[in-house]
PDB file of C-alpha atoms in Angstrom:
ATOM      1  CA  UNK A   1       6.697  -0.915  -5.778  1.00 73.00           C
ATOM      2  CA  UNK A   2       8.431   1.275  -3.244  1.00 91.00           C
ATOM      3  CA  UNK A   3       6.954  -0.012   0.028  1.00 95.00           C
ATOM      4  CA  UNK A   4       6.811  -3.317   1.968  1.00 97.00           C
ATOM      5  CA  UNK A   5       3.331  -4.288   3.172  1.00 98.00           C
ATOM      6  CA  UNK A   6       2.018  -6.644   5.861  1.00 98.00           C
ATOM      7  CA  UNK A   7      -1.575  -7.910   6.045  1.00 98.00           C
ATOM      8  CA  UNK A   8      -2.713  -8.993   9.525  1.00 98.00           C
ATOM      9  CA  UNK A   9      -5.866 -10.680  10.862  1.00 98.00           C
ATOM     10  CA  UNK A  10      -6.459 -13.136  13.710  1.00 97.00           C
ATOM     11  CA  UNK A  11      -5.503 -16.487  12.184  1.00 97.00           C
ATOM     12  CA  UNK A  12      -3.698 -15.609   8.905  1.00 97.00           C
ATOM     13  CA  UNK A  13      -6.333 -17.543   6.985  1.00 97.00           C
ATOM     14  CA  UNK A  14      -9.100 -15.499   5.371  1.00 97.00           C
ATOM     15  CA  UNK A  15      -8.873 -11.694   5.446  1.00 98.00           C
ATOM     16  CA  UNK A  16      -5.090 -11.297   5.538  1.00 98.00           C
ATOM     17  CA  UNK A  17      -4.552 -14.103   3.026  1.00 98.00           C
ATOM     18  CA  UNK A  18      -7.160 -12.804   0.565  1.00 98.00           C
ATOM     19  CA  UNK A  19      -5.389  -9.420   0.603  1.00 98.00           C
ATOM     20  CA  UNK A  20      -1.936 -11.068   0.492  1.00 98.00           C
ATOM     21  CA  UNK A  21      -2.937 -13.138  -2.542  1.00 98.00           C
ATOM     22  CA  UNK A  22      -4.352 -10.141  -4.442  1.00 98.00           C
ATOM     23  CA  UNK A  23      -1.461  -7.790  -3.648  1.00 98.00           C
ATOM     24  CA  UNK A  24       1.096 -10.470  -4.555  1.00 98.00           C
ATOM     25  CA  UNK A  25      -0.614 -10.963  -7.955  1.00 97.00           C
ATOM     26  CA  UNK A  26      -0.467  -7.193  -8.463  1.00 98.00           C
ATOM     27  CA  UNK A  27       3.300  -7.132  -7.847  1.00 97.00           C
ATOM     28  CA  UNK A  28       3.419  -5.720  -4.306  1.00 97.00           C
ATOM     29  CA  UNK A  29       6.051  -6.827  -1.800  1.00 97.00           C
ATOM     30  CA  UNK A  30       3.696  -8.287   0.798  1.00 98.00           C
ATOM     31  CA  UNK A  31       3.621 -10.683   3.752  1.00 98.00           C
ATOM     32  CA  UNK A  32       0.781 -11.767   6.019  1.00 98.00           C
ATOM     33  CA  UNK A  33       0.286 -12.739   9.645  1.00 98.00           C
ATOM     34  CA  UNK A  34      -2.178 -13.542  12.409  1.00 98.00           C
ATOM     35  CA  UNK A  35      -2.186 -12.270  15.987  1.00 98.00           C
ATOM     36  CA  UNK A  36      -4.084 -15.026  17.785  1.00 97.00           C
ATOM     37  CA  UNK A  37      -2.612 -17.613  20.135  1.00 97.00           C
ATOM     38  CA  UNK A  38      -3.632 -20.351  17.667  1.00 97.00           C
ATOM     39  CA  UNK A  39      -5.105 -20.674  14.199  1.00 97.00           C
ATOM     40  CA  UNK A  40      -8.840 -21.292  14.486  1.00 96.00           C
ATOM     41  CA  UNK A  41     -11.058 -22.524  11.660  1.00 96.00           C
ATOM     42  CA  UNK A  42     -14.787 -23.218  11.828  1.00 95.00           C
ATOM     43  CA  UNK A  43     -15.726 -26.721  12.878  1.00 95.00           C
ATOM     44  CA  UNK A  44     -18.962 -28.720  12.822  1.00 92.00           C
ATOM     45  CA  UNK A  45     -20.391 -26.310  15.439  1.00 91.00           C
ATOM     46  CA  UNK A  46     -19.428 -22.992  17.062  1.00 88.00           C
ATOM     47  CA  UNK A  47     -18.239 -24.854  20.150  1.00 93.00           C
ATOM     48  CA  UNK A  48     -16.044 -27.220  18.108  1.00 95.00           C
ATOM     49  CA  UNK A  49     -13.564 -25.129  16.096  1.00 96.00           C
ATOM     50  CA  UNK A  50     -10.582 -26.715  14.414  1.00 97.00           C
ATOM     51  CA  UNK A  51      -7.484 -25.403  16.190  1.00 97.00           C
ATOM     52  CA  UNK A  52      -3.946 -25.528  14.798  1.00 98.00           C
ATOM     53  CA  UNK A  53      -0.598 -24.091  15.807  1.00 98.00           C
ATOM     54  CA  UNK A  54       0.873 -21.263  13.739  1.00 98.00           C
ATOM     55  CA  UNK A  55       3.379 -22.847  11.369  1.00 97.00           C
ATOM     56  CA  UNK A  56       1.127 -25.820  10.554  1.00 98.00           C
ATOM     57  CA  UNK A  57       1.228 -26.015   6.737  1.00 98.00           C
ATOM     58  CA  UNK A  58      -1.965 -25.050   4.923  1.00 98.00           C
ATOM     59  CA  UNK A  59      -1.776 -28.321   2.959  1.00 98.00           C
ATOM     60  CA  UNK A  60      -1.735 -30.295   6.230  1.00 98.00           C
ATOM     61  CA  UNK A  61      -4.849 -28.420   7.468  1.00 98.00           C
ATOM     62  CA  UNK A  62      -6.499 -29.057   4.100  1.00 98.00           C
ATOM     63  CA  UNK A  63      -5.855 -32.804   4.278  1.00 98.00           C
ATOM     64  CA  UNK A  64      -6.967 -32.980   7.921  1.00 98.00           C
ATOM     65  CA  UNK A  65     -10.303 -31.256   7.221  1.00 98.00           C
ATOM     66  CA  UNK A  66     -10.847 -33.159   3.978  1.00 98.00           C
ATOM     67  CA  UNK A  67     -10.541 -36.396   5.960  1.00 97.00           C
ATOM     68  CA  UNK A  68     -12.848 -35.140   8.750  1.00 97.00           C
ATOM     69  CA  UNK A  69     -15.758 -33.978   6.535  1.00 97.00           C
ATOM     70  CA  UNK A  70     -14.962 -33.097   2.946  1.00 97.00           C
ATOM     71  CA  UNK A  71     -18.506 -31.990   2.073  1.00 97.00           C
ATOM     72  CA  UNK A  72     -18.915 -29.671   5.071  1.00 96.00           C
ATOM     73  CA  UNK A  73     -15.586 -27.944   4.540  1.00 97.00           C
ATOM     74  CA  UNK A  74     -16.134 -27.594   0.781  1.00 97.00           C
ATOM     75  CA  UNK A  75     -19.613 -26.158   1.328  1.00 96.00           C
ATOM     76  CA  UNK A  76     -18.480 -23.594   3.914  1.00 95.00           C
ATOM     77  CA  UNK A  77     -15.512 -22.540   1.754  1.00 96.00           C
ATOM     78  CA  UNK A  78     -12.743 -23.670   4.100  1.00 97.00           C
ATOM     79  CA  UNK A  79     -11.142 -26.205   1.729  1.00 98.00           C
ATOM     80  CA  UNK A  80     -11.005 -23.766  -1.233  1.00 97.00           C
ATOM     81  CA  UNK A  81      -9.584 -21.086   1.094  1.00 98.00           C
ATOM     82  CA  UNK A  82      -6.841 -23.438   2.360  1.00 98.00           C
ATOM     83  CA  UNK A  83      -6.040 -24.467  -1.209  1.00 98.00           C
ATOM     84  CA  UNK A  84      -5.659 -20.787  -2.175  1.00 98.00           C
ATOM     85  CA  UNK A  85      -3.522 -20.120   0.903  1.00 98.00           C
ATOM     86  CA  UNK A  86      -1.147 -22.966   0.034  1.00 98.00           C
ATOM     87  CA  UNK A  87      -0.436 -21.309  -3.337  1.00 97.00           C
ATOM     88  CA  UNK A  88       0.565 -18.057  -1.572  1.00 98.00           C
ATOM     89  CA  UNK A  89       2.816 -19.395   1.204  1.00 98.00           C
ATOM     90  CA  UNK A  90       3.574 -22.537   3.189  1.00 98.00           C
ATOM     91  CA  UNK A  91       1.879 -21.871   6.540  1.00 98.00           C
ATOM     92  CA  UNK A  92       0.231 -19.207   8.719  1.00 98.00           C
ATOM     93  CA  UNK A  93       2.669 -16.992  10.601  1.00 98.00           C
ATOM     94  CA  UNK A  94       2.221 -15.100  13.844  1.00 98.00           C
ATOM     95  CA  UNK A  95       2.750 -11.315  13.825  1.00 97.00           C
ATOM     96  CA  UNK A  96       4.386 -11.292  17.254  1.00 95.00           C
ATOM     97  CA  UNK A  97       7.072 -13.695  15.982  1.00 94.00           C
ATOM     98  CA  UNK A  98       7.942 -11.902  12.724  1.00 91.00           C
ATOM     99  CA  UNK A  99      11.073  -9.936  13.698  1.00 79.00           C
ATOM    100  CA  UNK A 100      13.248 -12.012  11.350  1.00 82.00           C
ATOM    101  CA  UNK A 101      11.127 -10.879   8.389  1.00 89.00           C
ATOM    102  CA  UNK A 102      12.471  -7.324   8.634  1.00 87.00           C
ATOM    103  CA  UNK A 103      10.503  -4.115   8.846  1.00 91.00           C
ATOM    104  CA  UNK A 104       7.404  -3.037   6.937  1.00 95.00           C
ATOM    105  CA  UNK A 105       6.416   0.393   5.664  1.00 95.00           C
ATOM    106  CA  UNK A 106       2.658  -0.194   5.854  1.00 97.00           C
ATOM    107  CA  UNK A 107       0.676  -2.699   7.929  1.00 98.00           C
ATOM    108  CA  UNK A 108      -3.025  -3.354   7.279  1.00 98.00           C
ATOM    109  CA  UNK A 109      -5.245  -4.940   9.906  1.00 98.00           C
ATOM    110  CA  UNK A 110      -8.827  -6.041   9.347  1.00 98.00           C
ATOM    111  CA  UNK A 111     -10.260  -5.876  12.841  1.00 98.00           C
ATOM    112  CA  UNK A 112      -9.863  -3.243  15.564  1.00 98.00           C
ATOM    113  CA  UNK A 113      -8.716  -5.798  18.141  1.00 98.00           C
ATOM    114  CA  UNK A 114      -5.928  -6.885  15.765  1.00 98.00           C
ATOM    115  CA  UNK A 115      -5.023  -3.219  15.100  1.00 98.00           C
ATOM    116  CA  UNK A 116      -4.614  -2.664  18.849  1.00 98.00           C
ATOM    117  CA  UNK A 117      -2.391  -5.752  19.198  1.00 97.00           C
ATOM    118  CA  UNK A 118      -0.168  -4.709  16.277  1.00 97.00           C
ATOM    119  CA  UNK A 119       0.197  -1.113  17.496  1.00 97.00           C
ATOM    120  CA  UNK A 120       0.993  -2.294  21.033  1.00 96.00           C
ATOM    121  CA  UNK A 121       3.477  -4.862  19.740  1.00 95.00           C
ATOM    122  CA  UNK A 122       5.273  -2.235  17.639  1.00 94.00           C
ATOM    123  CA  UNK A 123       5.332   0.099  20.635  1.00 92.00           C
ATOM    124  CA  UNK A 124       6.948  -2.601  22.808  1.00 91.00           C
ATOM    125  CA  UNK A 125       9.668  -3.540  20.302  1.00 87.00           C
ATOM    126  CA  UNK A 126      13.172  -2.142  20.444  1.00 80.00           C
ATOM    127  CA  UNK A 127      13.161   0.890  18.170  1.00 72.00           C
ATOM    128  CA  UNK A 128      16.577   0.272  16.660  1.00 75.00           C
ATOM    129  CA  UNK A 129      15.840   1.566  13.159  1.00 71.00           C
ATOM    130  CA  UNK A 130      13.634   4.518  14.158  1.00 76.00           C
ATOM    131  CA  UNK A 131      11.817   3.893  10.893  1.00 87.00           C
ATOM    132  CA  UNK A 132       8.191   4.968  10.609  1.00 92.00           C
ATOM    133  CA  UNK A 133       5.504   2.407   9.881  1.00 95.00           C
ATOM    134  CA  UNK A 134       1.911   3.211   8.977  1.00 97.00           C
ATOM    135  CA  UNK A 135      -0.685   0.900  10.552  1.00 98.00           C
ATOM    136  CA  UNK A 136      -4.178   1.077   9.006  1.00 98.00           C
ATOM    137  CA  UNK A 137      -7.278  -0.775  10.161  1.00 98.00           C
ATOM    138  CA  UNK A 138      -9.959  -1.528   7.590  1.00 98.00           C
ATOM    139  CA  UNK A 139     -12.781  -3.288   9.424  1.00 98.00           C
ATOM    140  CA  UNK A 140     -13.729  -6.440   7.465  1.00 98.00           C
ATOM    141  CA  UNK A 141     -16.167  -9.149   8.580  1.00 97.00           C
ATOM    142  CA  UNK A 142     -14.559 -12.582   8.661  1.00 96.00           C
ATOM    143  CA  UNK A 143     -16.383 -14.257   5.783  1.00 96.00           C
ATOM    144  CA  UNK A 144     -15.258 -15.073   2.244  1.00 95.00           C
ATOM    145  CA  UNK A 145     -17.344 -12.410   0.479  1.00 97.00           C
ATOM    146  CA  UNK A 146     -16.297  -9.565   2.782  1.00 98.00           C
ATOM    147  CA  UNK A 147     -12.668 -10.715   2.662  1.00 98.00           C
ATOM    148  CA  UNK A 148     -12.720 -10.386  -1.146  1.00 98.00           C
ATOM    149  CA  UNK A 149     -14.217  -6.877  -0.908  1.00 98.00           C
ATOM    150  CA  UNK A 150     -11.710  -5.936   1.805  1.00 98.00           C
ATOM    151  CA  UNK A 151      -8.811  -7.161  -0.352  1.00 98.00           C
ATOM    152  CA  UNK A 152      -9.898  -4.972  -3.281  1.00 98.00           C
ATOM    153  CA  UNK A 153     -10.279  -1.955  -0.985  1.00 98.00           C
ATOM    154  CA  UNK A 154      -6.846  -2.663   0.489  1.00 98.00           C
ATOM    155  CA  UNK A 155      -5.384  -2.823  -3.016  1.00 98.00           C
ATOM    156  CA  UNK A 156      -6.952   0.578  -3.806  1.00 97.00           C
ATOM    157  CA  UNK A 157      -5.412   2.080  -0.661  1.00 97.00           C
ATOM    158  CA  UNK A 158      -2.003   0.540  -1.388  1.00 97.00           C
ATOM    159  CA  UNK A 159      -2.073   1.967  -4.902  1.00 97.00           C
ATOM    160  CA  UNK A 160      -2.874   5.423  -3.484  1.00 96.00           C
ATOM    161  CA  UNK A 161      -0.031   5.132  -0.983  1.00 97.00           C
ATOM    162  CA  UNK A 162       2.382   4.005  -3.717  1.00 96.00           C
ATOM    163  CA  UNK A 163       1.707   7.035  -5.958  1.00 95.00           C
ATOM    164  CA  UNK A 164       2.086   9.553  -3.135  1.00 92.00           C
ATOM    165  CA  UNK A 165       5.392  11.399  -2.882  1.00 86.00           C
ATOM    166  CA  UNK A 166       5.477  10.693   0.842  1.00 87.00           C
ATOM    167  CA  UNK A 167       2.736   8.812   2.670  1.00 89.00           C
ATOM    168  CA  UNK A 168       3.628  10.728   5.831  1.00 90.00           C
ATOM    169  CA  UNK A 169       2.581  13.989   4.131  1.00 91.00           C
ATOM    170  CA  UNK A 170      -0.479  12.668   2.292  1.00 94.00           C
ATOM    171  CA  UNK A 171      -2.007  10.019   4.589  1.00 95.00           C
ATOM    172  CA  UNK A 172      -4.667  12.379   5.978  1.00 95.00           C
ATOM    173  CA  UNK A 173      -5.888  13.157   2.450  1.00 96.00           C
ATOM    174  CA  UNK A 174      -5.698   9.515   1.334  1.00 96.00           C
ATOM    175  CA  UNK A 175      -7.784   8.425   4.342  1.00 97.00           C
ATOM    176  CA  UNK A 176     -10.318  11.279   3.969  1.00 97.00           C
ATOM    177  CA  UNK A 177     -10.824  10.537   0.252  1.00 96.00           C
ATOM    178  CA  UNK A 178     -11.184   6.811   0.908  1.00 96.00           C
ATOM    179  CA  UNK A 179     -13.723   7.333   3.715  1.00 96.00           C
ATOM    180  CA  UNK A 180     -15.741   9.715   1.568  1.00 96.00           C
ATOM    181  CA  UNK A 181     -15.768   7.436  -1.501  1.00 96.00           C
ATOM    182  CA  UNK A 182     -16.238   4.106   0.285  1.00 95.00           C
ATOM    183  CA  UNK A 183     -18.287   5.244   3.288  1.00 95.00           C
ATOM    184  CA  UNK A 184     -16.044   3.180   5.552  1.00 96.00           C
ATOM    185  CA  UNK A 185     -14.073   4.505   8.512  1.00 96.00           C
ATOM    186  CA  UNK A 186     -10.387   3.768   8.817  1.00 98.00           C
ATOM    187  CA  UNK A 187      -8.241   3.820  11.932  1.00 97.00           C
ATOM    188  CA  UNK A 188      -4.583   4.561  11.498  1.00 97.00           C
ATOM    189  CA  UNK A 189      -1.496   5.082  13.583  1.00 97.00           C
ATOM    190  CA  UNK A 190       2.097   5.947  12.847  1.00 94.00           C
ATOM    191  CA  UNK A 191       4.572   3.834  14.807  1.00 90.00           C
ATOM    192  CA  UNK A 192       8.296   3.121  14.691  1.00 83.00           C
ATOM    193  CA  UNK A 193      10.618   0.183  14.230  1.00 80.00           C
TER     194      UNK A 193
END
């Protein structure tokens, strides 16, 4: 593969990790991140989420929730998701703290709010490399089924980008073809490192 990819959602749990897992299996050089202040997972009610710091290992979250209510977190898919995540990487990482990971060629976000944060963060960084980075937002609802669909669509887009001579010259066509075939709108921006 010729490009480095980053997958970004709010908590680096569901949407970004589903895409990270699939792209990694397909041989892409990929990382994933969240943009939130903390990692939030559903709790027993909407007003009682489970909140963790970025960097808390997925296995630790798994054990914590298994102890709290194994049946609830199995039924709502959180325990299987955390188990999958722990096979991909150690812990959720925060986008705004990823400078040590190097630069990416293409960044996918899965929510417009996250897209805005990533674009603004790239804009505010020191542009030492003056290297272009493509940021694409594919709107994906934060549930397990939609995350799986979003990951497959992301894979399709990554494969299209990989076969292009130069994504800078073909991105308009790639996006137009995708939107026509999938009936989904994409946002995209070209930024710099």
